[in-house]
Amino acid sequence: MAKTAMITGASSGLGAEYARQLAAMGADLVLVARDRAALDELAATLRARHRVGVEVLAADLLSPRQREKVERRLTDPDRPIEMLVNNAGFGLPLAFERNDIEDEVRHLDLHVEVPMRLSHAALGPMLARGHGRILNVASVAGFTPRSTYGACKGWLISFSRWANGAYAARGVTMTAVCPGFTHTNFHERAGLPPGKEGVPDWMWLDARTVVAASLRDAARGKAVSVPSAKYKLLVTASRLAPARLVARAAATGR
């Protein structure tokens, strides 16, 4: 795999794991996140370990001017991007009525507007070349009523399903990656230390497994990747169970 992949939210968590696995496959990388120091450290490690090209692009994707830098990189005809991983995101408490509305707006922008804009920027060059892949990191929460987080992820799933059907015949696939609770620093950044997330042990997934399974599904052209048998079963059950029961179950954890 001697192509270039761009990963947003690449400084930690699933984003950093995508970077490690793609670099191990021989892909050159463009790493995007706000934390330049963390990106530089990861880039140095990947260059030394895998002998791949790693470009660091520090940007706050909620800043229009900084996001435009990322969009320009996606459309650069001399340095094509073969794969885009829309992974940047953050969580909020589930009690919408108590959340600051400006935090909710930023949450919506980062989970919906940003991947929409970056996907739009990437699609044109990919379609012109006749090949490319876009992965949108969503969540199984997108299949259940789970405050605005579930609503945002539901949009990503629906958009990815439509786009995969619309563009796969032209060589460009789009995959919504829908993990369940996964061991990263996502919850810790939301103020929940390990063990305090309110999630039973059996519900946790490993980041390496999630990323590896999603990359296999994307390579097969799947529109939706639920990288765990137990979560596939839960998603199926959520479609059959009464809505009130699903909403109660979806309130588990943070």
Short mmCIF file of C-alpha atoms in Angstrom, two decimals:
data_model
loop_
_atom_site.label_atom_id
_atom_site.label_comp_id
_atom_site.label_asym_id
_atom_site.label_seq_id
_atom_site.Cartn_x
_atom_site.Cartn_y
_atom_site.Cartn_z
CA MET A 1 0.00 0.00 0.00
CA ALA A 2 2.17 2.87 -1.27
CA LYS A 3 -0.56 5.51 -1.12
CA THR A 4 -1.19 8.49 1.14
CA ALA A 5 -3.83 8.53 3.88
CA MET A 6 -5.03 11.59 5.79
CA ILE A 7 -6.26 11.03 9.35
CA THR A 8 -7.99 13.68 11.45
CA GLY A 9 -7.85 13.49 15.22
CA ALA A 10 -4.59 11.62 14.73
CA SER A 11 -2.80 12.70 17.91
CA SER A 12 -4.32 9.97 20.11
CA GLY A 13 -6.91 7.23 20.41
CA LEU A 14 -8.33 5.62 17.28
CA GLY A 15 -6.69 8.25 15.08
CA ALA A 16 -3.21 7.33 16.28
CA GLU A 17 -4.05 3.64 15.89
CA TYR A 18 -5.14 4.21 12.28
CA ALA A 19 -1.81 5.94 11.72
CA ARG A 20 0.16 3.03 13.18
CA GLN A 21 -1.67 0.35 11.21
CA LEU A 22 -1.65 2.24 7.90
CA ALA A 23 2.05 3.04 8.27
CA ALA A 24 2.72 -0.66 8.92
CA MET A 25 1.00 -1.35 5.57
CA GLY A 26 3.41 1.06 3.86
CA ALA A 27 1.11 4.07 3.48
CA ASP A 28 2.43 7.59 3.66
CA LEU A 29 0.45 9.73 6.09
CA VAL A 30 -0.91 13.22 6.65
CA LEU A 31 -1.68 13.58 10.35
CA VAL A 32 -4.18 16.26 11.38
CA ALA A 33 -4.96 17.44 14.93
CA ARG A 34 -4.61 20.51 17.14
CA ASP A 35 -1.72 19.15 19.24
CA ARG A 36 1.40 19.65 17.11
CA ALA A 37 3.74 18.25 19.75
CA ALA A 38 1.81 14.97 19.95
CA LEU A 39 1.67 14.76 16.14
CA ASP A 40 5.41 15.39 15.83
CA GLU A 41 6.16 12.66 18.37
CA LEU A 42 3.93 10.14 16.60
CA ALA A 43 5.31 11.12 13.19
CA ALA A 44 8.92 10.63 14.34
CA THR A 45 8.10 7.17 15.68
CA LEU A 46 6.33 6.08 12.50
CA ARG A 47 9.07 7.42 10.20
CA ALA A 48 11.74 5.54 12.15
CA ARG A 49 9.78 2.30 12.50
CA HIS A 50 8.20 1.98 9.07
CA ARG A 51 10.27 4.22 6.75
CA VAL A 52 7.18 5.99 5.44
CA GLY A 53 6.57 9.65 4.70
CA VAL A 54 4.63 11.40 7.47
CA GLU A 55 3.39 14.97 7.09
CA VAL A 56 2.13 16.88 10.13
CA LEU A 57 -0.70 19.34 9.61
CA ALA A 58 -1.63 21.01 12.91
CA ALA A 59 -5.11 22.50 12.60
CA ASP A 60 -8.20 23.23 14.67
CA LEU A 61 -10.93 21.92 12.38
CA LEU A 62 -13.50 24.19 14.02
CA SER A 63 -11.58 27.24 12.76
CA PRO A 64 -12.67 27.94 9.15
CA ARG A 65 -9.25 29.33 8.22
CA GLN A 66 -7.37 26.36 9.63
CA ARG A 67 -9.84 23.84 8.20
CA GLU A 68 -9.35 25.39 4.77
CA LYS A 69 -5.66 24.41 4.98
CA VAL A 70 -6.75 20.80 5.34
CA GLU A 71 -9.23 21.11 2.47
CA ARG A 72 -6.51 22.55 0.23
CA ARG A 73 -4.24 19.64 1.10
CA LEU A 74 -7.00 17.21 0.13
CA THR A 75 -7.38 18.84 -3.29
CA ASP A 76 -3.65 19.21 -4.07
CA PRO A 77 -3.29 17.54 -7.51
CA ASP A 78 0.44 16.96 -7.06
CA ARG A 79 0.09 15.11 -3.75
CA PRO A 80 -3.05 12.95 -4.01
CA ILE A 81 -4.82 11.56 -0.95
CA GLU A 82 -6.01 7.99 -1.51
CA MET A 83 -7.72 7.55 1.87
CA LEU A 84 -9.39 10.02 4.23
CA VAL A 85 -10.19 8.97 7.81
CA ASN A 86 -12.62 11.42 9.42
CA ASN A 87 -11.94 10.63 13.05
CA ALA A 88 -11.79 13.95 14.96
CA GLY A 89 -14.39 14.28 17.69
CA PHE A 90 -15.20 14.77 21.34
CA GLY A 91 -17.96 13.80 23.76
CA LEU A 92 -20.40 15.72 25.93
CA PRO A 93 -22.58 14.69 28.88
CA LEU A 94 -25.84 13.11 27.78
CA ALA A 95 -28.00 15.67 29.62
CA PHE A 96 -28.59 18.02 26.69
CA GLU A 97 -30.66 20.44 28.77
CA ARG A 98 -27.72 21.10 31.10
CA ASN A 99 -25.02 21.40 28.42
CA ASP A 100 -23.82 24.78 27.22
CA ILE A 101 -25.48 25.32 23.85
CA GLU A 102 -22.27 26.66 22.29
CA ASP A 103 -20.53 23.40 23.28
CA GLU A 104 -23.36 21.54 21.59
CA VAL A 105 -22.96 23.62 18.43
CA ARG A 106 -19.21 22.91 18.32
CA HIS A 107 -19.97 19.22 18.91
CA LEU A 108 -22.40 19.22 15.96
CA ASP A 109 -19.95 21.10 13.74
CA LEU A 110 -17.04 18.74 14.42
CA HIS A 111 -19.06 15.55 14.02
CA VAL A 112 -21.20 16.59 11.03
CA GLU A 113 -20.07 19.75 9.22
CA VAL A 114 -16.34 19.01 9.33
CA PRO A 115 -16.49 15.44 7.89
CA MET A 116 -19.02 16.65 5.31
CA ARG A 117 -16.68 19.44 4.16
CA LEU A 118 -13.57 17.23 4.15
CA SER A 119 -15.39 14.43 2.33
CA HIS A 120 -16.58 16.92 -0.28
CA ALA A 121 -13.03 18.19 -0.76
CA ALA A 122 -11.64 14.66 -1.08
CA LEU A 123 -14.34 13.30 -3.38
CA GLY A 124 -13.62 15.47 -6.40
CA PRO A 125 -9.99 14.36 -6.87
CA MET A 126 -10.80 10.76 -5.93
CA LEU A 127 -13.59 10.54 -8.51
CA ALA A 128 -11.36 12.14 -11.15
CA ARG A 129 -8.73 9.43 -10.51
CA GLY A 130 -11.35 6.69 -10.29
CA HIS A 131 -10.32 5.38 -6.88
CA GLY A 132 -10.26 6.34 -3.20
CA ARG A 133 -11.64 5.48 0.22
CA ILE A 134 -13.27 7.60 2.93
CA LEU A 135 -13.80 6.26 6.45
CA ASN A 136 -16.10 8.16 8.79
CA VAL A 137 -15.65 7.16 12.42
CA ALA A 138 -19.20 6.99 13.71
CA SER A 139 -20.47 4.78 16.56
CA VAL A 140 -23.05 2.16 17.41
CA ALA A 141 -24.65 5.09 19.27
CA GLY A 142 -25.77 6.21 15.81
CA PHE A 143 -28.25 3.31 15.78
CA THR A 144 -29.81 4.24 19.13
CA PRO A 145 -31.35 7.32 20.81
CA ARG A 146 -28.35 8.70 22.72
CA SER A 147 -28.62 12.49 23.04
CA THR A 148 -26.93 14.63 20.38
CA TYR A 149 -23.94 12.26 20.12
CA GLY A 150 -26.16 9.50 18.75
CA ALA A 151 -27.88 12.00 16.47
CA CYS A 152 -24.56 13.20 14.99
CA LYS A 153 -23.29 9.67 14.48
CA GLY A 154 -26.62 8.66 12.94
CA TRP A 155 -26.11 11.39 10.34
CA LEU A 156 -22.64 10.03 9.53
CA ILE A 157 -24.01 6.51 9.10
CA SER A 158 -26.83 7.64 6.82
CA PHE A 159 -24.52 9.87 4.76
CA SER A 160 -21.93 7.10 4.38
CA ARG A 161 -24.54 4.57 3.26
CA TRP A 162 -25.85 6.96 0.64
CA ALA A 163 -22.40 8.05 -0.60
CA ASN A 164 -21.11 4.49 -0.82
CA GLY A 165 -24.05 3.56 -3.02
CA ALA A 166 -23.67 6.71 -5.10
CA TYR A 167 -19.92 6.56 -5.74
CA ALA A 168 -18.72 2.96 -5.36
CA ALA A 169 -19.37 2.21 -9.03
CA ARG A 170 -17.03 5.10 -9.85
CA GLY A 171 -14.25 3.67 -7.69
CA VAL A 172 -14.72 5.63 -4.46
CA THR A 173 -16.13 3.97 -1.35
CA MET A 174 -17.31 5.49 1.91
CA THR A 175 -17.53 3.48 5.13
CA ALA A 176 -19.12 4.44 8.46
CA VAL A 177 -17.05 2.83 11.22
CA CYS A 178 -19.33 2.02 14.17
CA PRO A 179 -17.46 0.75 17.23
CA GLY A 180 -18.93 0.43 20.67
CA PHE A 181 -17.09 1.49 23.83
CA THR A 182 -13.40 1.33 22.94
CA HIS A 183 -10.35 1.67 25.17
CA THR A 184 -8.81 5.01 24.16
CA ASN A 185 -8.45 8.35 25.97
CA PHE A 186 -11.83 9.54 24.61
CA HIS A 187 -13.66 9.21 27.93
CA GLU A 188 -10.72 10.51 29.95
CA ARG A 189 -10.72 13.71 27.87
CA ALA A 190 -14.42 14.06 28.74
CA GLY A 191 -13.51 14.05 32.44
CA LEU A 192 -14.11 10.34 33.14
CA PRO A 193 -11.02 8.51 34.48
CA PRO A 194 -10.59 4.81 33.65
CA GLY A 195 -13.08 2.68 35.57
CA LYS A 196 -15.49 5.57 36.11
CA GLU A 197 -17.24 5.47 32.74
CA GLY A 198 -20.17 3.38 34.00
CA VAL A 199 -19.56 0.70 31.35
CA PRO A 200 -19.47 -3.06 32.10
CA ASP A 201 -16.17 -4.76 31.28
CA TRP A 202 -17.70 -7.03 28.62
CA MET A 203 -18.74 -4.01 26.52
CA TRP A 204 -15.20 -2.71 25.97
CA LEU A 205 -13.32 -3.16 22.69
CA ASP A 206 -9.63 -2.91 21.86
CA ALA A 207 -8.59 -0.05 19.54
CA ARG A 208 -6.29 -2.28 17.48
CA THR A 209 -9.10 -4.73 16.78
CA VAL A 210 -11.54 -1.96 15.86
CA VAL A 211 -9.14 -0.32 13.41
CA ALA A 212 -8.01 -3.59 11.80
CA ALA A 213 -11.60 -4.76 11.28
CA SER A 214 -12.70 -1.41 9.87
CA LEU A 215 -9.82 -1.30 7.39
CA ARG A 216 -10.74 -4.80 6.18
CA ASP A 217 -14.38 -3.76 5.78
CA ALA A 218 -13.40 -0.58 3.92
CA ALA A 219 -11.20 -2.62 1.57
CA ARG A 220 -14.25 -4.80 0.83
CA GLY A 221 -16.29 -1.71 0.02
CA LYS A 222 -18.71 -2.01 2.92
CA ALA A 223 -20.86 1.03 3.69
CA VAL A 224 -21.05 0.24 7.42
CA SER A 225 -18.48 -1.48 9.61
CA VAL A 226 -19.48 -2.69 13.08
CA PRO A 227 -16.17 -4.21 14.17
CA SER A 228 -17.36 -6.66 16.82
CA ALA A 229 -19.71 -9.65 16.80
CA LYS A 230 -21.27 -8.65 20.12
CA TYR A 231 -22.04 -5.13 18.90
CA LYS A 232 -23.43 -6.47 15.62
CA LEU A 233 -25.82 -8.49 17.76
CA LEU A 234 -26.70 -5.46 19.90
CA VAL A 235 -27.39 -3.33 16.82
CA THR A 236 -29.71 -6.02 15.44
CA ALA A 237 -31.46 -6.33 18.82
CA SER A 238 -31.92 -2.55 19.04
CA ARG A 239 -33.92 -2.62 15.81
CA LEU A 240 -36.30 -5.24 17.19
CA ALA A 241 -36.66 -4.14 20.82
CA PRO A 242 -39.26 -1.61 22.05
CA ALA A 243 -38.07 2.00 21.70
CA ARG A 244 -38.34 2.71 25.45
CA LEU A 245 -36.12 -0.28 26.27
CA VAL A 246 -33.54 0.75 23.65
CA ALA A 247 -33.43 4.30 25.02
CA ARG A 248 -32.87 2.99 28.56
CA ALA A 249 -30.07 0.68 27.40
CA ALA A 250 -28.47 3.49 25.37
CA ALA A 251 -28.14 5.58 28.53
CA THR A 252 -25.50 3.14 29.82
CA GLY A 253 -22.12 4.80 30.40
CA ARG A 254 -20.93 8.14 29.15
#
